[in-house]
Short mmCIF file of C-alpha atoms in Angstrom, two decimals:
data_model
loop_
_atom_site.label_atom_id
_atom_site.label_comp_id
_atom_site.label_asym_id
_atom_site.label_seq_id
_atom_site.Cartn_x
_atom_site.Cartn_y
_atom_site.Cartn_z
CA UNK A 18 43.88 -51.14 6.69
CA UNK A 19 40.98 -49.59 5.08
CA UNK A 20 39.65 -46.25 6.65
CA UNK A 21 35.74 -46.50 8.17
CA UNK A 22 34.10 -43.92 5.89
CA UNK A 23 33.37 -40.59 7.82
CA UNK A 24 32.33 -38.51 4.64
CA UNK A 25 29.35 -40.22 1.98
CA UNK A 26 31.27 -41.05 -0.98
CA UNK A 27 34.29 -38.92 -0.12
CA UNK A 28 36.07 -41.09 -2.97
CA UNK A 29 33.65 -42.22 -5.95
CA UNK A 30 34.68 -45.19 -7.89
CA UNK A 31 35.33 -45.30 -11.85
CA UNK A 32 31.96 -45.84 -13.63
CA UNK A 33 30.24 -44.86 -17.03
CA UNK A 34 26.18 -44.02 -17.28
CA UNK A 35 24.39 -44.67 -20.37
CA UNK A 36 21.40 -43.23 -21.11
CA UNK A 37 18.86 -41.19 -19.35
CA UNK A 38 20.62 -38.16 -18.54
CA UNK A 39 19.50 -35.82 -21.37
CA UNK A 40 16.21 -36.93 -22.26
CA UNK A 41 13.96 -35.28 -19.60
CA UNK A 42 12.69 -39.02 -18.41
CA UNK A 43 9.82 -38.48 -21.20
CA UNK A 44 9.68 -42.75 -21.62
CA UNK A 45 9.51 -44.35 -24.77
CA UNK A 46 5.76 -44.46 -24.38
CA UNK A 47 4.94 -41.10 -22.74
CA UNK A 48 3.96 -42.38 -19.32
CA UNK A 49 5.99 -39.44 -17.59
CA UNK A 50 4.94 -36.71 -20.11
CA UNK A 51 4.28 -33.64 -18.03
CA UNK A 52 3.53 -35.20 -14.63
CA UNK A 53 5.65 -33.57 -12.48
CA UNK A 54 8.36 -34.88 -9.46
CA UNK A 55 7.25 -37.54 -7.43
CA UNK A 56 10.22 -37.38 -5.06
CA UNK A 57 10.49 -40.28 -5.75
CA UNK A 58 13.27 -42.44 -7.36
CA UNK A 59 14.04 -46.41 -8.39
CA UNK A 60 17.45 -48.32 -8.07
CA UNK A 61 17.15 -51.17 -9.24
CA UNK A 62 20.30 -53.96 -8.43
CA UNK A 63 20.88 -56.98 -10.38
CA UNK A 64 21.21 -60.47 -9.46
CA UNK A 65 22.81 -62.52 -12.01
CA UNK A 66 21.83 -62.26 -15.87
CA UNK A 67 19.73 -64.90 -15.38
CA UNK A 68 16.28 -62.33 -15.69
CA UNK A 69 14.64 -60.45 -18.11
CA UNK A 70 14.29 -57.08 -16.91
CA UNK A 71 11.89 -55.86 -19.91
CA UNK A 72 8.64 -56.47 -17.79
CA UNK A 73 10.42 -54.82 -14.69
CA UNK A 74 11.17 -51.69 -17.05
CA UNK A 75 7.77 -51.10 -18.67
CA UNK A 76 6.12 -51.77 -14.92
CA UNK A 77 8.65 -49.02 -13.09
CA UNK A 78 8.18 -46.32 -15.98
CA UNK A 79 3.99 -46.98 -15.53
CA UNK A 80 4.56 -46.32 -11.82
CA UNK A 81 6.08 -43.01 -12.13
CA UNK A 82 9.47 -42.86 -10.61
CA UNK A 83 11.45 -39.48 -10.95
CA UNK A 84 14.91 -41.58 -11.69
CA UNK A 85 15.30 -44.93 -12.52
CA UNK A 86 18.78 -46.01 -12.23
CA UNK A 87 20.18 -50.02 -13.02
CA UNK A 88 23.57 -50.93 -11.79
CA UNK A 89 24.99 -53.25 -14.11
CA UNK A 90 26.81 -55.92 -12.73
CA UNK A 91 30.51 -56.19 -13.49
CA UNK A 92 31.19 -56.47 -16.29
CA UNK A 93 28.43 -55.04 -18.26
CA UNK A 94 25.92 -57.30 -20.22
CA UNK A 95 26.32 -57.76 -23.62
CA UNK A 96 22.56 -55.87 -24.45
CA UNK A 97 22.93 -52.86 -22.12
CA UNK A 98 23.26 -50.49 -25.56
CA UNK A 99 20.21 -52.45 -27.14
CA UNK A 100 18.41 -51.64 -23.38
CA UNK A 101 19.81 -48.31 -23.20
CA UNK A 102 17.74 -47.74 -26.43
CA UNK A 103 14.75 -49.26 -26.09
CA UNK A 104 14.30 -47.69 -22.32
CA UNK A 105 16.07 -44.43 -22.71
CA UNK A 106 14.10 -43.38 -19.28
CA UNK A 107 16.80 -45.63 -17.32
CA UNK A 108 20.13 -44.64 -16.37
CA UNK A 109 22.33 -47.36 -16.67
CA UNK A 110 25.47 -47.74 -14.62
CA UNK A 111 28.60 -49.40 -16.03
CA UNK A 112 31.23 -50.41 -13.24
CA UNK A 113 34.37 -50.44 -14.14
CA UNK A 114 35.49 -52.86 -10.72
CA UNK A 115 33.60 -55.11 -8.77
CA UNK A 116 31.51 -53.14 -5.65
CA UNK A 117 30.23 -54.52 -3.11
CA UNK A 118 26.00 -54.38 -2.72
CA UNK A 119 26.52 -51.40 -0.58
CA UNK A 120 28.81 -49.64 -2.32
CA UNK A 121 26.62 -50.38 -5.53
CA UNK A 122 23.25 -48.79 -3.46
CA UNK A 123 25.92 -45.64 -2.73
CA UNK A 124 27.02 -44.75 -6.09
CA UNK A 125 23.20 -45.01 -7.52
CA UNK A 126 22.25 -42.09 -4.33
CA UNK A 127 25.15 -40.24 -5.79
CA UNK A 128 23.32 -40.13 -8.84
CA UNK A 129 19.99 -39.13 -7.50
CA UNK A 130 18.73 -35.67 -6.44
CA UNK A 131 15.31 -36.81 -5.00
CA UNK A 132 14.15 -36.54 -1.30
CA UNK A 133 13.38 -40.74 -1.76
CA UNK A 134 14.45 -43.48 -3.13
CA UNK A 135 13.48 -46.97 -3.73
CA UNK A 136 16.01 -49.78 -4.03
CA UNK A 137 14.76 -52.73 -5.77
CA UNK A 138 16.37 -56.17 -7.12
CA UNK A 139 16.13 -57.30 -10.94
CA UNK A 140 13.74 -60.95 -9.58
CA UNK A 141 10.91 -59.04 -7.80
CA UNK A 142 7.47 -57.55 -8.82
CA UNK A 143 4.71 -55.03 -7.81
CA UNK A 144 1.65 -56.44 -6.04
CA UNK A 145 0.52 -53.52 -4.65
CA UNK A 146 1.16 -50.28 -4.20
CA UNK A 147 -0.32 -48.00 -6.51
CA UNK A 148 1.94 -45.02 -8.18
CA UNK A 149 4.98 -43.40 -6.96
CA UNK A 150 3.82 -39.80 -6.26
CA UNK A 151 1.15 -42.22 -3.85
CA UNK A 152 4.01 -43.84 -2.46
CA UNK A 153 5.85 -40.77 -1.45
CA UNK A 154 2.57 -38.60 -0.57
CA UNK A 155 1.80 -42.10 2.49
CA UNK A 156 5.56 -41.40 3.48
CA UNK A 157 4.85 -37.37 4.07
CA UNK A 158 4.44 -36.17 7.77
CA UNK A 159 1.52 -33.97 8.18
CA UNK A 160 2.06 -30.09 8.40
CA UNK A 161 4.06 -29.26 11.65
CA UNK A 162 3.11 -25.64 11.54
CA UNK A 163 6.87 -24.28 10.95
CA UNK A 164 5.62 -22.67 7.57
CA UNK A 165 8.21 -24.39 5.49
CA UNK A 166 8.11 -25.57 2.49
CA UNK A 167 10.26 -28.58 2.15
CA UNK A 168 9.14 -32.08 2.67
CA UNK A 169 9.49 -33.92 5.79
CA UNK A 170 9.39 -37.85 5.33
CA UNK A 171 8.16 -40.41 8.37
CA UNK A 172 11.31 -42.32 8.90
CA UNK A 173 14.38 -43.11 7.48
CA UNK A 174 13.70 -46.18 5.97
CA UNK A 175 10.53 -47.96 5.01
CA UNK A 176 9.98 -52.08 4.29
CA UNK A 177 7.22 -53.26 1.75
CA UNK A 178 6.01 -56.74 3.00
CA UNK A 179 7.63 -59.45 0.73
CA UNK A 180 6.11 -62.05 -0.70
CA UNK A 181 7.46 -65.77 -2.50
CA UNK A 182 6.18 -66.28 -5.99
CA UNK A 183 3.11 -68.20 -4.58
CA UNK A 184 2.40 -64.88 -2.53
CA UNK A 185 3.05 -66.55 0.72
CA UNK A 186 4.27 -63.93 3.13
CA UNK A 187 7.98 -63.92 4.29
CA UNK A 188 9.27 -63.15 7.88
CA UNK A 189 11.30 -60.39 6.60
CA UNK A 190 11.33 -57.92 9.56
CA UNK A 191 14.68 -58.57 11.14
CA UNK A 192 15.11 -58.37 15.24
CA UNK A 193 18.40 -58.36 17.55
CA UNK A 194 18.00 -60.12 20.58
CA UNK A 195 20.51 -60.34 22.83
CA UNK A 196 21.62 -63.20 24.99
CA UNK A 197 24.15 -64.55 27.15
CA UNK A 198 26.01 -61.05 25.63
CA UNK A 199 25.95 -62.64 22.09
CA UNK A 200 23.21 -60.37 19.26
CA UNK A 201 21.36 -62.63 17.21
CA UNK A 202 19.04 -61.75 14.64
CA UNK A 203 15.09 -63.06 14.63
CA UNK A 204 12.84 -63.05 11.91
CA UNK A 205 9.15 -61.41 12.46
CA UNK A 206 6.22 -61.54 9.88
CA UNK A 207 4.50 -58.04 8.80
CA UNK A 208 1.50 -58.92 10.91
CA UNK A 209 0.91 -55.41 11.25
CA UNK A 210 0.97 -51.43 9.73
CA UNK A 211 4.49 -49.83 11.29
CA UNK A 212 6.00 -52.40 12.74
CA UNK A 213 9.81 -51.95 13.65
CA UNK A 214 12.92 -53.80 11.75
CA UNK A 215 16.58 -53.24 12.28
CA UNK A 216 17.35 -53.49 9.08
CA UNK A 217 15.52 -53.74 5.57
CA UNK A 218 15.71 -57.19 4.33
CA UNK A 219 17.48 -57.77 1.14
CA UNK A 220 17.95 -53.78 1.25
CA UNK A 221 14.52 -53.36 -0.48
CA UNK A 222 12.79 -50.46 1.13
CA UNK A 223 12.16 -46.91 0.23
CA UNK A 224 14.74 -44.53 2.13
CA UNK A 225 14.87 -41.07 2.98
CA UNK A 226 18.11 -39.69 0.75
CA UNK A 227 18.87 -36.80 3.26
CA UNK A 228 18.84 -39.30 6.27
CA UNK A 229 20.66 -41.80 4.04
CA UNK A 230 23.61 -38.96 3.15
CA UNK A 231 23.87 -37.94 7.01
CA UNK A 232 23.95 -41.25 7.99
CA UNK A 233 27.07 -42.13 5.80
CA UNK A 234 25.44 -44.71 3.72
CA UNK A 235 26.86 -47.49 3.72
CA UNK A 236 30.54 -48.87 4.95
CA UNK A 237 32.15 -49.68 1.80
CA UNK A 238 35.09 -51.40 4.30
CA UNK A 239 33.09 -53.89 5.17
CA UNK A 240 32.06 -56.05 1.57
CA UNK A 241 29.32 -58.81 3.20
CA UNK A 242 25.87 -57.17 2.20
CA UNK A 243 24.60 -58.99 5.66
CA UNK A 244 26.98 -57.12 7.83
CA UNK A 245 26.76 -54.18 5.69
CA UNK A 246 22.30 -54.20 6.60
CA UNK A 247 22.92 -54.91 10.20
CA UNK A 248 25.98 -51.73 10.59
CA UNK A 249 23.68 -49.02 8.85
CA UNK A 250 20.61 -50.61 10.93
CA UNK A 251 22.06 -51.02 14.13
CA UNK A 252 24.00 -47.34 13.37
CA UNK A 253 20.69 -45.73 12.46
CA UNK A 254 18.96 -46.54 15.33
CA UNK A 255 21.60 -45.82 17.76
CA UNK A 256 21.45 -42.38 15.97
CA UNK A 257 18.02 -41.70 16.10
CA UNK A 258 16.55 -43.14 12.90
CA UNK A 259 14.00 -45.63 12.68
CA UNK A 260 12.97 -48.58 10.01
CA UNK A 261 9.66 -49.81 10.09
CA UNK A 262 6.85 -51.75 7.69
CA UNK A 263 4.03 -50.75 5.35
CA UNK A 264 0.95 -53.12 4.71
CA UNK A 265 0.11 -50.67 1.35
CA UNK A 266 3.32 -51.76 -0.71
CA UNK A 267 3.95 -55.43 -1.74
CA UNK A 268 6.38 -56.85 -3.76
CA UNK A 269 7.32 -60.75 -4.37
CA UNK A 270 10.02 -62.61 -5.57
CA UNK A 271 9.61 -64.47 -8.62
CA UNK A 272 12.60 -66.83 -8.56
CA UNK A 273 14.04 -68.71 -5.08
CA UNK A 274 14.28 -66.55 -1.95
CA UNK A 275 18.60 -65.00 -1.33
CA UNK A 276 20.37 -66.40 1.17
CA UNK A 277 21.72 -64.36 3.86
CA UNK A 278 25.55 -64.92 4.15
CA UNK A 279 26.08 -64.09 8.10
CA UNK A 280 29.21 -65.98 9.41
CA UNK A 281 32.12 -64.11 11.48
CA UNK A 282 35.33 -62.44 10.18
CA UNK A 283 36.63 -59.28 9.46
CA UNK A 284 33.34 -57.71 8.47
CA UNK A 285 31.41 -58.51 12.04
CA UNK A 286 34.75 -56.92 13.99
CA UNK A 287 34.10 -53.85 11.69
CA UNK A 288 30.15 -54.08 12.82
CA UNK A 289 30.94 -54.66 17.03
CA UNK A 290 33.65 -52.04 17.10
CA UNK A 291 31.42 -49.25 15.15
CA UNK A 292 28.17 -50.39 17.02
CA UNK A 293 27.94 -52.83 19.95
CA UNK A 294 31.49 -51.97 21.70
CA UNK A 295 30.72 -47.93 22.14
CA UNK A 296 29.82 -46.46 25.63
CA UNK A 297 26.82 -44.12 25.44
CA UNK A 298 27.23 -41.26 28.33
CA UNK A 299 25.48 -37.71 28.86
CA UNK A 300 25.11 -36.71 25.39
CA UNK A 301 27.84 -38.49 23.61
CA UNK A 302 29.73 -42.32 23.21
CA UNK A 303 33.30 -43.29 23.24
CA UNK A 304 35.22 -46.59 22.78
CA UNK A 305 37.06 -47.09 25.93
CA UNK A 306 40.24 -48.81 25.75
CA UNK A 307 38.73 -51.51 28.71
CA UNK A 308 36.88 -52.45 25.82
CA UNK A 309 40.04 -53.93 23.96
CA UNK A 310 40.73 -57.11 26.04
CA UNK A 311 37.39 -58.58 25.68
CA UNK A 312 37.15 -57.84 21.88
CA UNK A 313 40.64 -59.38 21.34
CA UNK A 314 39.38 -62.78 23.26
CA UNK A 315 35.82 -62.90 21.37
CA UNK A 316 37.39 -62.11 17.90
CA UNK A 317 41.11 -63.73 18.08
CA UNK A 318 43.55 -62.89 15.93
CA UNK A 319 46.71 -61.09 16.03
CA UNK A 320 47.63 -58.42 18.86
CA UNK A 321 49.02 -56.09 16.48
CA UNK A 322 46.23 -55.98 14.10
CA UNK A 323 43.58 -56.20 16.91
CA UNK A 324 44.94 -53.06 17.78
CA UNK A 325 44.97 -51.34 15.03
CA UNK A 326 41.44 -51.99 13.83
CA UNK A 327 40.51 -51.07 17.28
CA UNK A 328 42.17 -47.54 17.07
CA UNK A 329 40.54 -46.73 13.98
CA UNK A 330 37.00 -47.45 15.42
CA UNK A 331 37.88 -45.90 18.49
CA UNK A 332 38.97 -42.47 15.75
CA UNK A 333 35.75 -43.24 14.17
CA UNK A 334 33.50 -43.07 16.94
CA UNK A 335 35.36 -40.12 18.67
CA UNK A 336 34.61 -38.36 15.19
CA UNK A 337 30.90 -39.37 15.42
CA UNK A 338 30.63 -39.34 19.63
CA UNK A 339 27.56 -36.48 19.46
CA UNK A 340 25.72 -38.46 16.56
CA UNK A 341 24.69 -40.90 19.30
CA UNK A 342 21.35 -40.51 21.05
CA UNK A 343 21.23 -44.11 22.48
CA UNK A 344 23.16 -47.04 23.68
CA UNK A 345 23.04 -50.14 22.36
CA UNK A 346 21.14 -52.17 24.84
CA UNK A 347 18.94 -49.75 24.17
CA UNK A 348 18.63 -50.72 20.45
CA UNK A 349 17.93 -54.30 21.11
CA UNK A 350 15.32 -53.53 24.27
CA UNK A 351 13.00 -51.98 21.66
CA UNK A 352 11.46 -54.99 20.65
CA UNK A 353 9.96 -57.43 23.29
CA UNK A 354 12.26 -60.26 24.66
CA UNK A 355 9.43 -62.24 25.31
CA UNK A 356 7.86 -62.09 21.57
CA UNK A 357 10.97 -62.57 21.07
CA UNK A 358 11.41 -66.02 22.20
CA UNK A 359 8.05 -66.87 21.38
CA UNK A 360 6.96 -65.70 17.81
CA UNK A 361 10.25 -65.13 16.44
CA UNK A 362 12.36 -67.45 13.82
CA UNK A 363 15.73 -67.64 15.58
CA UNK A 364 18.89 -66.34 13.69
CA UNK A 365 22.92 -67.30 14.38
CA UNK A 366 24.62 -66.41 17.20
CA UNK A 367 26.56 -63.18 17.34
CA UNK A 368 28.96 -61.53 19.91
#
């Protein structure tokens, strides 16, 4: 069985960058000629070869980012070297193995060394915005009086509002609800400045690296980008953390709106034994063995195994137990049941 990460990229796959390392991130038009950090850095994830990225490229060196950093899916294309040279202010990343979207979003953080980043998908666009040093300076909490000098950031993670190609606004703030002791997931619409999601849909958002690192990032165990959204979600908010929406940064998709893949397995056990199973008491959480019975009739499967994956979570949250700073009924009861059934787009089922 595959051990729940407990250290951020304790073990870093095999990978090769090309370009940007040495060049000082001057661009191949002088955009980022002596303008300073932003804080602010681009990862940019690509689905299928199907896109040009040239437009992306020339629009994310205009806006300013610190880092720009593509993952290249696996394997490479064929015109990475002929990209690498024409936009020598991107650091590509050559896989040498398949990763999973989360374990894609991890290496690129390992990469980065500023306070922010923005993760971003090879079929989207700017609509609005403005630059990244704005981006990061709406994201800055206001002087707290402590006298220091490093930068403290609003939240964890913040959503742009997303919009189709025909700039019709999607329902992209995502919502547990819980009933008849089964989480499902809603769908809300960015009516509003700061509204809260559980998790940021599509994984576009800009996140807070620090928070990201303590967090853990995200479970490389668990390979279904759906389940691997809803475990760092759900986890961040039992820990503390919040997600939430902007109304100044838009982005839209220019080709046909992903999918979400969401159906039961091995990936949602991973996500109720790390998140939903855990007893929140006094100051800290444990997995109680009482729990086992009922997880072994929701999830079937063999005894034996059932067991084991349910020792390692319960290792895993003993591990984390002080991390915790709410339960998870908790979670869910911060959005309103009764918007909930009323405004909401309903979601699958979920134990």
């Amino acid at each position: 069985m595959n051990t729940i990460p407990s250290i951020f990229n304790k073990t870093l796959p095999s990978y090769t960058v090309v370009g940007g390392r040495d060049i000082g991130f001057s661009g191949s038009r002088g955009f980022h000629e002596n303008r300073g950090s932003t804080g602010l850095s681009a990862i940019l994830l690509n689905r299928g070869r199907a896109f040009s990225r040239r437009n992306l490229f020339y629009d994310l060196e205009k806006t300013g980012f610190d880092t720009i950093i593509s993952i290249e899916p696996f394997p490479p294309a064929y015109d990475v070297e002929e990209l690498a040279a024409q936009f020598p202010f991107v650091r590509f990343i050559l896989l040498q193995q398949p990763l999973s979207f989360g374990e894609q979003i991890n290496l690129a953080v390992s990469e980065l060394d500023t306070p922010l980043f923005f993760v971003l998908w090879n079929d989207l666009k700017f609509v609005a915005g403005g630059s990244a040093r704005r981006m990061a300076e709406r994201l800055l909490c206001s002087d707290n009086g402590s006298g220091e000098n490093e930068a403290h950031y609003k939240r964890f993670c913040t959503v742009p509002v997303i919009q189709t190609s025909r700039f019709v606004t999607l329902p992209t703030l995502m919502v547990p609800a819980l009933q008849h002791k089964k989480i499902r997931t809603l769908f809300l619409g960015p009516t509003s400045e700061g509204l809260l999601s559980l998790y940021p849909f599509d994984g576009i958002g800009i996140y807070d690296r620090s928070r990201f690192i303590r967090l853990g990032g995200f479970d490389g165990t668990i390979k279904s980008s759906y389940w691997q959204l809803m475990d760092l979600g759900f986890r961040a908010y039992l820990w503390g953390e919040e997600i939430s929406s902007t109304q100044t940064l838009k982005l839209s998709y220019e080709t046909t709106i992903p999918a979400e893949e969401n159906t039961d397995g091995t990936d949602y056990k991973r996500f109720y034994l790390k998140n939903l199973a855990p007893v929140f008491q006094g100051d800290c959480a444990r997995l109680p063995v009482r729990r086992f019975p009922g997880f072994l009739l929701r999830t079937g499967g063999g005894i034996s195994r059932s067991w084991e994956d349910f020792s390692e979570s319960r290792r895993w949250v003993y591990d984390n137990r002080f991390r915790w700073q709410y339960a998870p009924k908790t979670v869910i009861n911060r959005w309103d049941p009764v918007s909930a059934e009323e405004q909401f787009f309903p979601g699958n089922g979920r134990y």
